[in-house]
XYZ file of N, CA and C in Angstrom:
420
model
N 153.816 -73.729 101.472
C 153.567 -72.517 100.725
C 152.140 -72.053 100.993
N 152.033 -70.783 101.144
C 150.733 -69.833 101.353
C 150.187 -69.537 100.294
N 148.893 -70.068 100.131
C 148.316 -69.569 98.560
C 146.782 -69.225 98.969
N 145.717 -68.530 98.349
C 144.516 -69.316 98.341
C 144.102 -69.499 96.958
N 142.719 -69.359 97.202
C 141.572 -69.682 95.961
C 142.040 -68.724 94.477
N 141.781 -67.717 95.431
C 141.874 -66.619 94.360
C 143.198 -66.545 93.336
N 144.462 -66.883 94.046
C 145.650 -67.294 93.537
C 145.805 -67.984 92.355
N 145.086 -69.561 93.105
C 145.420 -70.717 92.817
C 144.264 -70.901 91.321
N 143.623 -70.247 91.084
C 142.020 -70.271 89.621
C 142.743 -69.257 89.309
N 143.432 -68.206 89.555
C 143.437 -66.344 88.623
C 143.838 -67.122 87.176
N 144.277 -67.467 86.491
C 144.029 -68.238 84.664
C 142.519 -68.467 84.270
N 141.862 -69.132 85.384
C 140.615 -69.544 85.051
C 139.690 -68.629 85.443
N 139.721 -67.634 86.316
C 138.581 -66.630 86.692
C 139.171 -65.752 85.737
N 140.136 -65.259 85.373
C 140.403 -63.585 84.491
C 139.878 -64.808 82.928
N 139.325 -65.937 82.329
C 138.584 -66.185 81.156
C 137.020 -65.547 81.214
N 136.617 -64.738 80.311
C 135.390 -63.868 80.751
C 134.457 -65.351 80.689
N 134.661 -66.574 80.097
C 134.037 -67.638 79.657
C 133.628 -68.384 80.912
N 134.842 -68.039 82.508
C 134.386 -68.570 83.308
C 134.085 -67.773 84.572
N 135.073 -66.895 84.252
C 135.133 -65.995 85.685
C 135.104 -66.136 87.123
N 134.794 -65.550 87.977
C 134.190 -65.659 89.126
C 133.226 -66.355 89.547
N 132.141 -66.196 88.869
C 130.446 -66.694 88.699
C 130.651 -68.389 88.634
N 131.446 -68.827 87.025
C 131.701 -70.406 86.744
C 132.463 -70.709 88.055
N 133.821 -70.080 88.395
C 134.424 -70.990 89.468
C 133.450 -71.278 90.257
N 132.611 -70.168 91.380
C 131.844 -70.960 92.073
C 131.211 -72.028 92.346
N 130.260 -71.908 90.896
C 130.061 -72.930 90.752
C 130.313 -74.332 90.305
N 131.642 -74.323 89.916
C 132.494 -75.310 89.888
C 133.245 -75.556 91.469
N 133.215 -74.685 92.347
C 133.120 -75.348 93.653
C 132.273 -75.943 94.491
N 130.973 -75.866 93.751
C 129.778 -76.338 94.409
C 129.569 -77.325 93.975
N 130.150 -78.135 92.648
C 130.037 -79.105 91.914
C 130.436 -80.412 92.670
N 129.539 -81.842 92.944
C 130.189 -82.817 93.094
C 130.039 -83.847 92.391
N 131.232 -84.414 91.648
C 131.148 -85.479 90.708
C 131.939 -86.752 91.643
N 130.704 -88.031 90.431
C 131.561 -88.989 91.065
C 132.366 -89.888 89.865
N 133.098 -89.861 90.135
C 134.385 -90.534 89.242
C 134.432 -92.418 89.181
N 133.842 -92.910 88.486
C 133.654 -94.523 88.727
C 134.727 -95.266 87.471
N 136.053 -95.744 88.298
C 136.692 -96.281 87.477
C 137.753 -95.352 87.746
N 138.682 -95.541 88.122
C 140.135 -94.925 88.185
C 141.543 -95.520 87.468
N 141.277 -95.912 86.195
C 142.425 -96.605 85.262
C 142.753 -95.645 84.438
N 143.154 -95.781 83.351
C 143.580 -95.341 81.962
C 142.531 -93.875 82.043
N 140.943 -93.669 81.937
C 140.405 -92.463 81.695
C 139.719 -92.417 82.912
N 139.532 -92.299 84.321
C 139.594 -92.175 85.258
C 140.277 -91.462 86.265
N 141.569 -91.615 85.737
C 143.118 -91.515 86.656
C 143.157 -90.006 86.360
N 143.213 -89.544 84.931
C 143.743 -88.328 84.461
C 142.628 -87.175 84.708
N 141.301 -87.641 84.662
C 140.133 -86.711 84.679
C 139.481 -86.159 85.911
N 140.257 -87.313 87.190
C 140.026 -87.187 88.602
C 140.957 -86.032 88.396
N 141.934 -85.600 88.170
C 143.266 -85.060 88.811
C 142.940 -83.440 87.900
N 142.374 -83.620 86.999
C 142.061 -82.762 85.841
C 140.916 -81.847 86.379
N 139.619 -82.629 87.176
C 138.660 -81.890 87.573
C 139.072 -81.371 88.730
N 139.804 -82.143 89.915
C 140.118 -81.845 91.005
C 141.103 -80.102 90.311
N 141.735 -79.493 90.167
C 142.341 -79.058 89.216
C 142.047 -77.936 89.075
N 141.109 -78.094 88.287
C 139.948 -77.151 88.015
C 139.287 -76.408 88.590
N 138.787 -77.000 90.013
C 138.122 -76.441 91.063
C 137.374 -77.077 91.468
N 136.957 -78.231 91.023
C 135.635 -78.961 91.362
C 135.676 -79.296 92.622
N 134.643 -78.585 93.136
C 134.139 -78.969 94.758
C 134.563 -80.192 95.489
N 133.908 -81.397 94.919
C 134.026 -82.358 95.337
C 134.209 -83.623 94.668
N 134.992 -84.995 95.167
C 135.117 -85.500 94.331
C 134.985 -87.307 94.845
N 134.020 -88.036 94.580
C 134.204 -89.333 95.027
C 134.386 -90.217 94.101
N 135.535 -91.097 94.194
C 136.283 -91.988 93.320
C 135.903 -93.492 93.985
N 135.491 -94.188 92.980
C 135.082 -95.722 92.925
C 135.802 -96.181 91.873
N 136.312 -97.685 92.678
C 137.298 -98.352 92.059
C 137.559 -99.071 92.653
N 137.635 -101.132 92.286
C 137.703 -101.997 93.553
C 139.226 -102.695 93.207
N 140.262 -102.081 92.122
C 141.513 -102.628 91.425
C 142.343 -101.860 92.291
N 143.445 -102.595 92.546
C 144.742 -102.011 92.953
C 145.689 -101.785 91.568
N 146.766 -100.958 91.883
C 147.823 -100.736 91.256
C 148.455 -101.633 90.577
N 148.964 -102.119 89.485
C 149.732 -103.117 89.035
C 150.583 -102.377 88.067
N 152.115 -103.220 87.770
C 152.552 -102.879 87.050
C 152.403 -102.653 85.639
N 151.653 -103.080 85.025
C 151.165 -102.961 83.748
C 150.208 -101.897 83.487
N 149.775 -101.096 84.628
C 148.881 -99.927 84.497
C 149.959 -98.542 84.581
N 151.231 -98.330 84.919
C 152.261 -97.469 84.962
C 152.396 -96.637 83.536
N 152.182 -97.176 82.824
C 152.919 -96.668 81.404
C 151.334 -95.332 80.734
N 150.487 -95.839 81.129
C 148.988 -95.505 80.679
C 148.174 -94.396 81.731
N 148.483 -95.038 83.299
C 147.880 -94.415 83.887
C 148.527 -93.427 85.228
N 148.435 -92.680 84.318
C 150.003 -91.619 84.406
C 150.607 -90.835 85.977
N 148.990 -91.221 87.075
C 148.873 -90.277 88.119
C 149.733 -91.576 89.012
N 149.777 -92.610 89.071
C 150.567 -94.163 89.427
C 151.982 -94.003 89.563
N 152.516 -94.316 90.521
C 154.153 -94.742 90.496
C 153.994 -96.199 90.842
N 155.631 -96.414 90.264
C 156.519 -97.865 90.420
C 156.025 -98.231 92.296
N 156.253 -97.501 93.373
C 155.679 -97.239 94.497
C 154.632 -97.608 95.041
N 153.706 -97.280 94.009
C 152.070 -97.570 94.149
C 151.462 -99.107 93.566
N 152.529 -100.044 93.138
C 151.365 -101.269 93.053
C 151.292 -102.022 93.895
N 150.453 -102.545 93.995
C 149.927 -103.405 95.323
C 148.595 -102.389 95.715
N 148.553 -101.206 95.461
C 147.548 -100.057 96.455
C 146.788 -100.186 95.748
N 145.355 -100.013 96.909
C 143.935 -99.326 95.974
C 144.074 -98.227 95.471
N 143.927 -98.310 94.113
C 144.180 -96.995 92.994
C 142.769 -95.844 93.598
N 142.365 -96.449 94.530
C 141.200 -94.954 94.727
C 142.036 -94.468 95.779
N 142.600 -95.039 96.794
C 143.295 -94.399 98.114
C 144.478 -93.709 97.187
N 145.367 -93.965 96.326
C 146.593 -93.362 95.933
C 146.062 -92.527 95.245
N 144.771 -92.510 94.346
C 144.478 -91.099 93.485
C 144.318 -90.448 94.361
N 143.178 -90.540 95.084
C 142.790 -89.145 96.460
C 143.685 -88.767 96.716
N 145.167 -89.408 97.518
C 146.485 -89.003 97.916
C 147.084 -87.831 96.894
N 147.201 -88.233 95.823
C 148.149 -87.425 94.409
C 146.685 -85.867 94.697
N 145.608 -86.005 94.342
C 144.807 -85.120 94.287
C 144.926 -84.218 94.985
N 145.001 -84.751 97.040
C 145.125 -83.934 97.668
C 146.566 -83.183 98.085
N 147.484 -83.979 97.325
C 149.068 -82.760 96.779
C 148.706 -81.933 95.956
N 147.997 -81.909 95.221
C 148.332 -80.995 94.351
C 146.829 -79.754 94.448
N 146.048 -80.068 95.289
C 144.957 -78.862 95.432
C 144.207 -79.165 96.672
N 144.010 -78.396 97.758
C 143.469 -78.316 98.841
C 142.247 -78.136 99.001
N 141.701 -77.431 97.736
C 140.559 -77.180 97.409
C 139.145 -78.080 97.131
N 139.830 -79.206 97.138
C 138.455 -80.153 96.660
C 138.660 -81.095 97.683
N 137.407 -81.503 97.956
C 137.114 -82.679 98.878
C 137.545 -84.216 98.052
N 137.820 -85.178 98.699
C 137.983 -86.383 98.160
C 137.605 -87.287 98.743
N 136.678 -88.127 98.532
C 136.573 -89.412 99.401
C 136.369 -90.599 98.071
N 136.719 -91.864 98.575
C 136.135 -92.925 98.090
C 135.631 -94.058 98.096
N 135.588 -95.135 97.596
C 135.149 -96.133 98.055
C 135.819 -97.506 97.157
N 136.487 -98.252 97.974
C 137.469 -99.258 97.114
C 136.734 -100.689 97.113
N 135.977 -100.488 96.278
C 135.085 -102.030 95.974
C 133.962 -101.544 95.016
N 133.765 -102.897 93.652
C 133.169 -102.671 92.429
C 131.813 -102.210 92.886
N 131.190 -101.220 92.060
C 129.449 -100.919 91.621
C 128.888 -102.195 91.120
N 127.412 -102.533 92.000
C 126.614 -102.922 91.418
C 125.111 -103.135 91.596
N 124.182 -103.436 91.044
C 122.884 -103.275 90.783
C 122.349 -102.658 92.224
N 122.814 -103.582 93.272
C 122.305 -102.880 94.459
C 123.080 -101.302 95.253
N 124.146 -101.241 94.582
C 124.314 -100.234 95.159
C 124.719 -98.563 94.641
N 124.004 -99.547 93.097
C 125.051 -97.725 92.295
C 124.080 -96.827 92.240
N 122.373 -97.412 92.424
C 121.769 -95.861 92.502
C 121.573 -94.481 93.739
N 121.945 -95.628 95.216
C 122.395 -94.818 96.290
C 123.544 -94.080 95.976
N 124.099 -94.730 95.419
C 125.753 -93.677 95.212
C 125.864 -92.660 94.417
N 125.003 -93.288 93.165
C 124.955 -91.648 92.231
C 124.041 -90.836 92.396
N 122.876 -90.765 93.551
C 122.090 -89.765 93.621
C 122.628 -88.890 94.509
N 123.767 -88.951 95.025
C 124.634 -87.797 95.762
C 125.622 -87.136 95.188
N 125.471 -87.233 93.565
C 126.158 -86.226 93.146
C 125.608 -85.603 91.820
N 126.267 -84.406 91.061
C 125.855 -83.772 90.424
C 125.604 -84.185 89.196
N 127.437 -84.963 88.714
C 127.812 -85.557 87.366
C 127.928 -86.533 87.851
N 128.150 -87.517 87.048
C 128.803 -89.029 86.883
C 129.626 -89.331 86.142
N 130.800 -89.535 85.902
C 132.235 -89.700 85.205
C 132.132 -91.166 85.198
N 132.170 -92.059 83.938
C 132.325 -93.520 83.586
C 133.293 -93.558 83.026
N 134.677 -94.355 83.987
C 136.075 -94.551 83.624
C 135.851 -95.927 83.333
N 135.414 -96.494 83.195
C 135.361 -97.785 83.856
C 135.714 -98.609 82.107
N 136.274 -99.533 82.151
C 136.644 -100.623 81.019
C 135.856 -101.896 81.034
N 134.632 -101.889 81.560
C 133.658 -103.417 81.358
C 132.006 -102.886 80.402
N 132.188 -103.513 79.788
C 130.482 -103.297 79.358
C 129.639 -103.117 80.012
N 129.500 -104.207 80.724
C 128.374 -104.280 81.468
C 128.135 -103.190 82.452
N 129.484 -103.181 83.148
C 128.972 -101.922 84.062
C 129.154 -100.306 83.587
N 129.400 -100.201 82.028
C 129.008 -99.082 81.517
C 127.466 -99.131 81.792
N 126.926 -100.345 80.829
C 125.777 -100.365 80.774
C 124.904 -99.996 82.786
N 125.384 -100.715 83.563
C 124.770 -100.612 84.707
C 124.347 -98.888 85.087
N 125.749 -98.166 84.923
C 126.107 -96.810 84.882
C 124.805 -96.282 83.986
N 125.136 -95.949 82.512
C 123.856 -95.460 82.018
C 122.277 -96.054 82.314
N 121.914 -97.103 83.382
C 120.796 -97.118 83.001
C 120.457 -96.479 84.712
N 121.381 -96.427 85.589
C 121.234 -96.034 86.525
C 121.060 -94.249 86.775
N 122.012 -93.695 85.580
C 121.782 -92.029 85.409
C 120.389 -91.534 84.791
N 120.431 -92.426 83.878
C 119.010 -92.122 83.096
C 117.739 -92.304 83.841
């Protein structure tokens, strides 16, 4: 099917709240998404969606069956897979518009401040303390 931009946002550009002006810059936007489970899964697919420019997903868990019921972007299909390679996949069905890359192995001390200074936002999906904590002390 033949679509573009303009098509594919007209809900979100005719809101005077975002228009023309916000999409842009919601295409210029790159967030990185750390943690692709339960609040990860839905917010990748949600921003991608939206328009967001770009999008890099970190996550060192594969698919399992016990993540199906919760983490809704997952099929029966998908366990055994790195949940960052199958989100990018689902993402790039459903919008052409955003870039996706990722990286399938955990954040840590040595490497999460190279990673988040290449993007705009930082999205913390992630379910461990500690590397919440790693996350906020690395944004701040």
């Amino acid at each position: 099917m033949d679509f573009n931009k303009e098509q594919y946002f007209k809900r979100q550009t005719t809101l005077p709240e975002i228009g023309k002006k916000g999409q842009e810059l919601l295409q210029n936007t790159k967030v990185l998404i750390i943690g692709c489970g339960g609040l990860g899964n839905p917010v990748a697919i949600y921003l991608a969606t939206s328009g967001v420019g770009e999008l890099h997903l970190v996550d060192f868990d594969t698919v399992s069956i016990s993540n199906l019921h919760r983490q809704v972007f997952y099929k029966i299909e998908d366990v055994g897979k790195a949940k960052t390679k199958v989100l990018a996949n689902e993402i790039k069905k459903r919008t052409p518009f955003t870039k996706v890359t990722f990286t399938n192995k955990a954040i840590d001390k040595d490497s999460i401040l190279d990673l988040i200074l290449k993007y705009d936002i930082v999205v913390d999906g992630t379910d461990s303390l500690p590397i919440k904590y790693l996350i906020n002390d690395a944004c701040v």
